[in-house]
PDB file of C-alpha atoms and ligand atoms in Angstrom:
ATOM      1  CA  MET A   1      -0.211   0.029  -0.407  1.00 82.00           C
ATOM      2  CA  ALA A   2       1.208   3.353  -1.081  1.00 91.00           C
ATOM      3  CA  VAL A   3       1.123   6.607   0.412  1.00 94.00           C
ATOM      4  CA  PHE A   4       0.148   9.576  -1.995  1.00 96.00           C
ATOM      5  CA  GLU A   5      -0.597  13.271  -0.909  1.00 97.00           C
ATOM      6  CA  THR A   6      -1.249  16.506  -3.799  1.00 97.00           C
ATOM      7  CA  GLU A   7      -3.938  18.837  -4.184  1.00 98.00           C
ATOM      8  CA  ALA A   8      -7.341  18.871  -5.354  1.00 98.00           C
ATOM      9  CA  LEU A   9     -10.378  19.816  -6.098  1.00 98.00           C
ATOM     10  CA  VAL A  10     -13.464  17.924  -4.746  1.00 97.00           C
ATOM     11  CA  LEU A  11     -15.854  17.360  -8.072  1.00 97.00           C
ATOM     12  CA  ARG A  12     -18.226  15.143  -5.975  1.00 95.00           C
ATOM     13  CA  THR A  13     -19.747  13.211  -3.266  1.00 95.00           C
ATOM     14  CA  TYR A  14     -21.768   9.884  -2.466  1.00 94.00           C
ATOM     15  CA  ASN A  15     -22.861   8.433   0.795  1.00 94.00           C
ATOM     16  CA  LEU A  16     -21.865   5.295   1.456  1.00 91.00           C
ATOM     17  CA  ALA A  17     -22.796   2.648   4.073  1.00 86.00           C
ATOM     18  CA  GLU A  18     -23.553   4.451   7.420  1.00 88.00           C
ATOM     19  CA  ALA A  19     -21.056   7.066   7.532  1.00 91.00           C
ATOM     20  CA  ASP A  20     -18.868   6.470   5.149  1.00 94.00           C
ATOM     21  CA  LYS A  21     -19.062   9.193   1.657  1.00 95.00           C
ATOM     22  CA  ILE A  22     -17.191   8.724  -1.944  1.00 96.00           C
ATOM     23  CA  VAL A  23     -15.597  10.990  -3.015  1.00 97.00           C
ATOM     24  CA  VAL A  24     -14.739  12.164  -6.751  1.00 97.00           C
ATOM     25  CA  CYS A  25     -12.084  14.418  -7.199  1.00 97.00           C
ATOM     26  CA  LEU A  26      -9.342  16.057  -9.749  1.00 98.00           C
ATOM     27  CA  SER A  27      -6.524  15.730  -8.323  1.00 97.00           C
ATOM     28  CA  ARG A  28      -3.293  17.977  -9.137  1.00 97.00           C
ATOM     29  CA  SER A  29      -0.780  14.858  -9.413  1.00 96.00           C
ATOM     30  CA  ALA A  30      -2.855  11.726 -10.168  1.00 95.00           C
ATOM     31  CA  GLY A  31      -5.904  13.189 -12.556  1.00 96.00           C
ATOM     32  CA  LEU A  32      -9.995  12.074 -11.443  1.00 96.00           C
ATOM     33  CA  ILE A  33      -9.704   9.931  -8.947  1.00 95.00           C
ATOM     34  CA  ARG A  34     -11.791   8.084  -6.120  1.00 96.00           C
ATOM     35  CA  GLY A  35     -11.813   7.648  -2.752  1.00 96.00           C
ATOM     36  CA  VAL A  36     -13.085   6.588   0.497  1.00 95.00           C
ATOM     37  CA  ALA A  37     -13.547   8.811   3.060  1.00 95.00           C
ATOM     38  CA  LYS A  38     -14.789   6.367   6.023  1.00 93.00           C
ATOM     39  CA  GLY A  39     -16.513   8.050   9.145  1.00 90.00           C
ATOM     40  CA  CYS A  40     -16.506  11.672   7.374  1.00 87.00           C
ATOM     41  CA  ARG A  41     -21.134  12.189   7.761  1.00 87.00           C
ATOM     42  CA  LYS A  42     -20.146  11.068  11.729  1.00 87.00           C
ATOM     43  CA  LEU A  43     -20.097  14.241  13.927  1.00 83.00           C
ATOM     44  CA  LYS A  44     -17.095  14.742  14.832  1.00 85.00           C
ATOM     45  CA  ASN A  45     -14.256  13.217  11.908  1.00 87.00           C
ATOM     46  CA  ARG A  46     -10.861  14.245  10.823  1.00 89.00           C
ATOM     47  CA  PHE A  47     -12.227  15.711   7.546  1.00 91.00           C
ATOM     48  CA  GLY A  48     -14.438  18.002   8.553  1.00 88.00           C
ATOM     49  CA  ALA A  49     -16.012  20.409   5.953  1.00 89.00           C
ATOM     50  CA  SER A  50     -13.293  19.688   3.657  1.00 94.00           C
ATOM     51  CA  LEU A  51     -14.911  17.358   1.816  1.00 94.00           C
ATOM     52  CA  GLU A  52     -18.027  19.956   0.763  1.00 94.00           C
ATOM     53  CA  PRO A  53     -17.761  20.111  -3.143  1.00 94.00           C
ATOM     54  CA  PHE A  54     -15.873  22.483  -5.445  1.00 96.00           C
ATOM     55  CA  THR A  55     -13.409  22.725  -2.359  1.00 97.00           C
ATOM     56  CA  VAL A  56      -9.651  22.629  -3.223  1.00 98.00           C
ATOM     57  CA  ILE A  57      -7.622  20.244  -0.411  1.00 98.00           C
ATOM     58  CA  ASN A  58      -4.442  18.984   0.268  1.00 98.00           C
ATOM     59  CA  LEU A  59      -5.114  15.168   0.357  1.00 97.00           C
ATOM     60  CA  THR A  60      -2.946  12.944   1.706  1.00 97.00           C
ATOM     61  CA  TYR A  61      -4.496   9.369   0.525  1.00 97.00           C
ATOM     62  CA  TYR A  62      -3.680   5.228   0.274  1.00 95.00           C
ATOM     63  CA  GLU A  63      -3.781   2.934  -3.068  1.00 92.00           C
ATOM     64  CA  LYS A  64      -3.591  -0.743  -2.769  1.00 88.00           C
ATOM     65  CA  GLU A  65      -2.437  -1.960  -6.179  1.00 84.00           C
ATOM     66  CA  HIS A  66      -4.971  -3.612  -9.002  1.00 81.00           C
ATOM     67  CA  GLN A  67      -7.960  -1.152  -7.157  1.00 84.00           C
ATOM     68  CA  GLU A  68      -9.521   2.404  -8.669  1.00 86.00           C
ATOM     69  CA  LEU A  69     -10.829   3.237  -5.302  1.00 93.00           C
ATOM     70  CA  VAL A  70      -8.367   5.201  -2.946  1.00 96.00           C
ATOM     71  CA  SER A  71      -8.144   5.492   0.721  1.00 96.00           C
ATOM     72  CA  PHE A  72      -8.613   9.104   1.857  1.00 96.00           C
ATOM     73  CA  ARG A  73      -6.088   9.752   5.161  1.00 96.00           C
ATOM     74  CA  GLN A  74      -6.300  13.386   5.590  1.00 95.00           C
ATOM     75  CA  THR A  75      -7.050  16.491   3.814  1.00 96.00           C
ATOM     76  CA  GLU A  76      -6.813  20.607   4.470  1.00 97.00           C
ATOM     77  CA  ILE A  77      -8.179  22.762   3.391  1.00 97.00           C
ATOM     78  CA  LEU A  78      -6.649  25.117   0.471  1.00 97.00           C
ATOM     79  CA  ARG A  79     -10.076  27.110  -0.366  1.00 95.00           C
ATOM     80  CA  SER A  80     -13.313  27.003   0.543  1.00 93.00           C
ATOM     81  CA  ARG A  81     -16.387  27.934  -0.922  1.00 88.00           C
ATOM     82  CA  PHE A  82     -18.780  28.494   1.888  1.00 84.00           C
ATOM     83  CA  ASN A  83     -19.276  31.745   0.871  1.00 85.00           C
ATOM     84  CA  LEU A  84     -21.325  30.884  -1.897  1.00 87.00           C
ATOM     85  CA  SER A  85     -23.198  28.280  -0.994  1.00 83.00           C
ATOM     86  CA  GLY A  86     -26.483  30.078  -0.581  1.00 88.00           C
ATOM     87  CA  ASN A  87     -25.883  30.978  -4.916  1.00 91.00           C
ATOM     88  CA  ALA A  88     -28.076  28.771  -5.762  1.00 92.00           C
ATOM     89  CA  SER A  89     -27.061  29.499 -10.578  1.00 93.00           C
ATOM     90  CA  ILE A  90     -23.292  29.313  -9.036  1.00 94.00           C
ATOM     91  CA  LEU A  91     -23.777  26.222  -7.697  1.00 93.00           C
ATOM     92  CA  THR A  92     -24.977  24.861 -10.308  1.00 94.00           C
ATOM     93  CA  GLY A  93     -22.399  26.464 -12.628  1.00 95.00           C
ATOM     94  CA  PHE A  94     -19.902  25.266 -10.633  1.00 96.00           C
ATOM     95  CA  SER A  95     -22.009  20.960 -11.230  1.00 95.00           C
ATOM     96  CA  TYR A  96     -22.351  20.999 -14.150  1.00 95.00           C
ATOM     97  CA  MET A  97     -18.668  21.790 -14.208  1.00 97.00           C
ATOM     98  CA  GLY A  98     -17.531  19.043 -12.241  1.00 96.00           C
ATOM     99  CA  ASP A  99     -19.933  16.769 -13.567  1.00 95.00           C
ATOM    100  CA  LEU A 100     -18.364  17.723 -17.243  1.00 96.00           C
ATOM    101  CA  LEU A 101     -14.089  16.666 -15.722  1.00 97.00           C
ATOM    102  CA  ILE A 102     -15.631  13.935 -14.744  1.00 96.00           C
ATOM    103  CA  ASP A 103     -16.952  12.422 -18.002  1.00 94.00           C
ATOM    104  CA  PHE A 104     -13.934  13.473 -19.614  1.00 94.00           C
ATOM    105  CA  SER A 105     -10.804  12.533 -17.345  1.00 92.00           C
ATOM    106  CA  PRO A 106      -9.223   9.664 -17.332  1.00 88.00           C
ATOM    107  CA  PRO A 107      -8.661   8.291 -14.063  1.00 88.00           C
ATOM    108  CA  HIS A 108      -5.249   8.204 -12.454  1.00 89.00           C
ATOM    109  CA  GLN A 109      -3.806  10.287 -15.392  1.00 92.00           C
ATOM    110  CA  ALA A 110      -2.225  14.162 -14.172  1.00 95.00           C
ATOM    111  CA  ASN A 111      -2.494  16.461 -16.370  1.00 96.00           C
ATOM    112  CA  ASP A 112      -1.606  20.283 -14.916  1.00 96.00           C
ATOM    113  CA  ASN A 113      -2.771  22.247 -17.905  1.00 96.00           C
ATOM    114  CA  LEU A 114      -6.618  20.632 -17.176  1.00 97.00           C
ATOM    115  CA  TYR A 115      -6.197  20.870 -13.324  1.00 97.00           C
ATOM    116  CA  ARG A 116      -5.177  24.662 -13.509  1.00 97.00           C
ATOM    117  CA  MET A 117      -7.278  25.601 -16.378  1.00 97.00           C
ATOM    118  CA  ALA A 118     -10.762  24.861 -13.549  1.00 98.00           C
ATOM    119  CA  LEU A 119      -8.902  25.876 -11.011  1.00 97.00           C
ATOM    120  CA  ALA A 120      -9.389  29.346 -12.271  1.00 97.00           C
ATOM    121  CA  CYS A 121     -12.174  29.376 -13.884  1.00 98.00           C
ATOM    122  CA  PHE A 122     -14.237  27.772 -10.123  1.00 97.00           C
ATOM    123  CA  GLU A 123     -11.488  30.958  -8.806  1.00 96.00           C
ATOM    124  CA  ALA A 124     -12.729  34.025 -11.613  1.00 97.00           C
ATOM    125  CA  ALA A 125     -16.932  32.356 -11.176  1.00 96.00           C
ATOM    126  CA  SER A 126     -16.526  32.846  -7.423  1.00 95.00           C
ATOM    127  CA  GLN A 127     -14.942  36.385  -7.624  1.00 94.00           C
ATOM    128  CA  THR A 128     -17.144  37.905 -10.276  1.00 94.00           C
ATOM    129  CA  PRO A 129     -20.334  34.956  -9.565  1.00 94.00           C
ATOM    130  CA  GLU A 130     -22.359  37.864 -12.641  1.00 95.00           C
ATOM    131  CA  ASP A 131     -19.600  36.838 -15.481  1.00 96.00           C
ATOM    132  CA  LEU A 132     -20.427  32.821 -14.413  1.00 96.00           C
ATOM    133  CA  GLU A 133     -22.029  31.844 -18.490  1.00 96.00           C
ATOM    134  CA  SER A 134     -18.638  33.689 -19.673  1.00 97.00           C
ATOM    135  CA  VAL A 135     -16.587  31.104 -17.463  1.00 98.00           C
ATOM    136  CA  LEU A 136     -18.948  28.226 -18.006  1.00 97.00           C
ATOM    137  CA  ARG A 137     -18.247  29.175 -22.432  1.00 97.00           C
ATOM    138  CA  TYR A 138     -14.044  29.286 -21.817  1.00 98.00           C
ATOM    139  CA  PHE A 139     -14.451  25.989 -19.531  1.00 98.00           C
ATOM    140  CA  GLU A 140     -16.317  24.587 -22.526  1.00 97.00           C
ATOM    141  CA  VAL A 141     -13.669  25.711 -24.972  1.00 97.00           C
ATOM    142  CA  TRP A 142     -10.680  24.703 -22.941  1.00 98.00           C
ATOM    143  CA  LEU A 143     -11.915  21.228 -21.364  1.00 97.00           C
ATOM    144  CA  LEU A 144     -12.399  20.030 -25.339  1.00 96.00           C
ATOM    145  CA  LYS A 145      -9.420  21.485 -26.245  1.00 96.00           C
ATOM    146  CA  ILE A 146      -7.278  19.777 -23.608  1.00 96.00           C
ATOM    147  CA  GLU A 147      -9.185  16.553 -24.482  1.00 93.00           C
ATOM    148  CA  GLY A 148      -7.704  17.224 -28.808  1.00 92.00           C
ATOM    149  CA  PHE A 149     -11.966  17.326 -29.897  1.00 92.00           C
ATOM    150  CA  LEU A 150     -11.482  21.237 -30.339  1.00 94.00           C
ATOM    151  CA  PRO A 151     -11.106  22.211 -33.194  1.00 93.00           C
ATOM    152  CA  ASP A 152      -8.142  23.833 -35.781  1.00 94.00           C
ATOM    153  CA  LEU A 153      -9.063  27.656 -35.339  1.00 94.00           C
ATOM    154  CA  ARG A 154      -6.562  29.004 -37.364  1.00 94.00           C
ATOM    155  CA  ALA A 155      -6.512  27.007 -40.488  1.00 96.00           C
ATOM    156  CA  CYS A 156      -9.219  25.410 -42.542  1.00 96.00           C
ATOM    157  CA  ALA A 157      -9.073  21.907 -41.947  1.00 96.00           C
ATOM    158  CA  ASN A 158      -9.000  20.691 -45.716  1.00 95.00           C
ATOM    159  CA  CYS A 159      -6.665  23.527 -47.680  1.00 96.00           C
ATOM    160  CA  HIS A 160      -4.605  24.896 -44.793  1.00 96.00           C
ATOM    161  CA  ARG A 161      -5.324  28.294 -44.988  1.00 96.00           C
ATOM    162  CA  ALA A 162      -5.167  30.762 -42.065  1.00 95.00           C
ATOM    163  CA  PHE A 163      -8.019  31.804 -41.336  1.00 94.00           C
ATOM    164  CA  SER A 164      -8.364  35.946 -42.517  1.00 90.00           C
ATOM    165  CA  GLY A 165     -11.038  36.237 -39.130  1.00 84.00           C
ATOM    166  CA  ASP A 166     -12.561  37.905 -41.397  1.00 88.00           C
ATOM    167  CA  GLU A 167     -14.762  35.442 -42.918  1.00 90.00           C
ATOM    168  CA  THR A 168     -17.825  32.904 -42.057  1.00 92.00           C
ATOM    169  CA  ILE A 169     -16.652  29.728 -41.408  1.00 94.00           C
ATOM    170  CA  TYR A 170     -17.941  26.221 -40.866  1.00 95.00           C
ATOM    171  CA  LEU A 171     -17.746  23.784 -38.563  1.00 93.00           C
ATOM    172  CA  GLY A 172     -18.092  19.929 -40.640  1.00 90.00           C
ATOM    173  CA  ASN A 173     -19.460  16.457 -39.915  1.00 85.00           C
ATOM    174  CA  ASP A 174     -16.604  15.843 -38.725  1.00 86.00           C
ATOM    175  CA  LEU A 175     -16.377  18.260 -36.420  1.00 86.00           C
ATOM    176  CA  SER A 176     -13.305  20.630 -38.037  1.00 91.00           C
ATOM    177  CA  LEU A 177     -13.768  24.202 -39.455  1.00 94.00           C
ATOM    178  CA  ARG A 178     -13.301  24.776 -42.856  1.00 96.00           C
ATOM    179  CA  CYS A 179     -12.437  28.052 -45.022  1.00 95.00           C
ATOM    180  CA  PRO A 180     -16.405  29.297 -47.462  1.00 93.00           C
ATOM    181  CA  GLU A 181     -14.055  27.396 -50.464  1.00 94.00           C
ATOM    182  CA  CYS A 182     -13.477  24.197 -49.014  1.00 95.00           C
ATOM    183  CA  SER A 183     -16.380  23.457 -47.207  1.00 94.00           C
ATOM    184  CA  ASN A 184     -18.500  25.248 -50.052  1.00 92.00           C
ATOM    185  CA  GLY A 185     -20.809  27.242 -47.971  1.00 86.00           C
ATOM    186  CA  ARG A 186     -21.989  23.988 -45.746  1.00 90.00           C
ATOM    187  CA  GLY A 187     -21.590  22.635 -42.222  1.00 90.00           C
ATOM    188  CA  GLY A 188     -22.067  24.752 -39.200  1.00 90.00           C
ATOM    189  CA  ALA A 189     -21.729  28.547 -39.559  1.00 91.00           C
ATOM    190  CA  VAL A 190     -19.315  30.143 -37.338  1.00 94.00           C
ATOM    191  CA  SER A 191     -20.059  34.183 -37.582  1.00 93.00           C
ATOM    192  CA  LYS A 192     -16.727  36.233 -36.987  1.00 93.00           C
ATOM    193  CA  ARG A 193     -17.892  37.898 -34.248  1.00 94.00           C
ATOM    194  CA  LEU A 194     -18.153  33.997 -32.881  1.00 95.00           C
ATOM    195  CA  HIS A 195     -15.065  32.949 -34.314  1.00 95.00           C
ATOM    196  CA  SER A 196     -12.853  36.003 -32.536  1.00 94.00           C
ATOM    197  CA  GLN A 197     -14.514  34.643 -29.220  1.00 96.00           C
ATOM    198  CA  LEU A 198     -13.323  31.050 -29.600  1.00 96.00           C
ATOM    199  CA  ARG A 199      -9.404  32.863 -30.800  1.00 94.00           C
ATOM    200  CA  ALA A 200      -9.665  35.670 -27.231  1.00 96.00           C
ATOM    201  CA  THR A 201      -9.794  32.361 -25.531  1.00 96.00           C
ATOM    202  CA  GLU A 202      -6.846  31.202 -26.686  1.00 94.00           C
ATOM    203  CA  LYS A 203      -5.481  33.975 -25.796  1.00 94.00           C
ATOM    204  CA  LEU A 204      -6.474  35.301 -22.208  1.00 97.00           C
ATOM    205  CA  PRO A 205      -7.573  33.907 -18.533  1.00 97.00           C
ATOM    206  CA  PRO A 206     -10.741  32.615 -17.653  1.00 97.00           C
ATOM    207  CA  ALA A 207     -11.334  35.827 -15.762  1.00 97.00           C
ATOM    208  CA  LYS A 208     -10.341  38.312 -18.534  1.00 97.00           C
ATOM    209  CA  PHE A 209     -12.149  36.516 -21.318  1.00 97.00           C
ATOM    210  CA  ALA A 210     -15.962  36.910 -18.932  1.00 97.00           C
ATOM    211  CA  GLU A 211     -14.569  41.081 -17.997  1.00 97.00           C
ATOM    212  CA  GLU A 212     -14.533  42.253 -22.264  1.00 96.00           C
ATOM    213  CA  SER A 213     -17.246  39.313 -23.150  1.00 96.00           C
ATOM    214  CA  ARG A 214     -19.786  42.002 -21.393  1.00 96.00           C
ATOM    215  CA  GLU A 215     -19.681  43.882 -23.612  1.00 94.00           C
ATOM    216  CA  VAL A 216     -20.275  41.095 -26.527  1.00 95.00           C
ATOM    217  CA  ALA A 217     -23.375  40.708 -27.760  1.00 95.00           C
ATOM    218  CA  SER A 218     -26.735  38.791 -26.193  1.00 95.00           C
ATOM    219  CA  THR A 219     -26.807  36.847 -30.252  1.00 95.00           C
ATOM    220  CA  THR A 220     -22.864  36.378 -30.454  1.00 96.00           C
ATOM    221  CA  LYS A 221     -23.334  34.512 -27.323  1.00 95.00           C
ATOM    222  CA  ARG A 222     -25.790  31.861 -28.113  1.00 95.00           C
ATOM    223  CA  GLU A 223     -24.114  31.201 -30.370  1.00 94.00           C
ATOM    224  CA  MET A 224     -21.181  30.454 -28.766  1.00 95.00           C
ATOM    225  CA  ALA A 225     -22.968  28.466 -26.329  1.00 94.00           C
ATOM    226  CA  GLU A 226     -25.153  26.110 -29.095  1.00 92.00           C
ATOM    227  CA  LEU A 227     -21.812  25.782 -31.148  1.00 93.00           C
ATOM    228  CA  THR A 228     -19.912  24.317 -27.784  1.00 94.00           C
ATOM    229  CA  PHE A 229     -23.363  22.433 -26.619  1.00 91.00           C
ATOM    230  CA  GLN A 230     -23.125  21.007 -30.154  1.00 89.00           C
ATOM    231  CA  LEU A 231     -19.716  19.358 -29.077  1.00 91.00           C
ATOM    232  CA  ILE A 232     -19.489  18.806 -25.649  1.00 93.00           C
ATOM    233  CA  GLY A 233     -22.587  16.433 -26.781  1.00 91.00           C
ATOM    234  CA  ARG A 234     -20.571  14.692 -29.818  1.00 88.00           C
ATOM    235  CA  VAL A 235     -17.891  13.785 -27.917  1.00 89.00           C
ATOM    236  CA  LEU A 236     -20.243  12.005 -24.985  1.00 89.00           C
ATOM    237  CA  GLU A 237     -22.443  10.906 -26.863  1.00 84.00           C
ATOM    238  CA  ARG A 238     -25.236  12.120 -25.236  1.00 78.00           C
ATOM    239  CA  MET A 239     -26.142  15.696 -23.778  1.00 76.00           C
ATOM    240  CA  PRO A 240     -24.973  17.206 -20.054  1.00 75.00           C
ATOM    241  CA  ARG A 241     -26.460  16.264 -17.490  1.00 75.00           C
ATOM    242  CA  ILE A 242     -26.863  18.948 -16.216  1.00 75.00           C
ATOM    243  CA  ARG A 243     -26.634  22.388 -18.173  1.00 72.00           C
ATOM    244  CA  PRO A 244     -27.592  26.335 -16.834  1.00 72.00           C
ATOM    245  CA  ASN A 245     -28.331  29.387 -19.055  1.00 59.00           C
ATOM    246  CA  VAL A 246     -28.778  27.489 -22.608  1.00 49.00           C
TER     247      VAL A 246
HETATM  248 ZN1  LIG B   1      -9.611  25.813 -47.505  1.00 58.41          ZN
END
């Protein structure tokens, strides 16, 4: 039995037996892990409030060979979200991001980019809850990108010509983007404005992206939500379990 220590973001918990919980979290050094926290539902327990969803913790756990479920030994709160526990739309947004992280992350595979991006998005939405919707779009685009499902936003998948930023481009059935000539106008149209919103996610951190998105037209925001929804649905082969604000 080996002991590990890592920073982790708690995503979801399930009750188990009388006093225990199964906790799913995204960890920095081991990716998605599922673990048992024994006795954590007893009044006095060593985990305290650290296993509330969306808390960032320092986690020590045991892992037995050939067992997917690890055993939580000790936790320490690095960042709690108690202040947001009364904000229903933020909690729905967080659950949505948590669900997608669980759906997209293979277990026990560390991905530092994914961990940092997720943490930055949770943090941005915590800081300015009114920007939640833009943070969710940013999160979706980056999740797709990190996991390899985002089409190339810079050049046509067919002729490799760089998009000028001044033309409507088209999303094909194979989820790649093509210039007007190669696509012949077939596929889902991606407007200039939507394209520039998508490109902005590549250049900015989530808080800044959300701030700059305040000026963006609601039709463009809706277009973006429809596009990410479509891409995520295609990857999961179903619609996400929870989806706020669309
Ligand atoms: Zn082309």
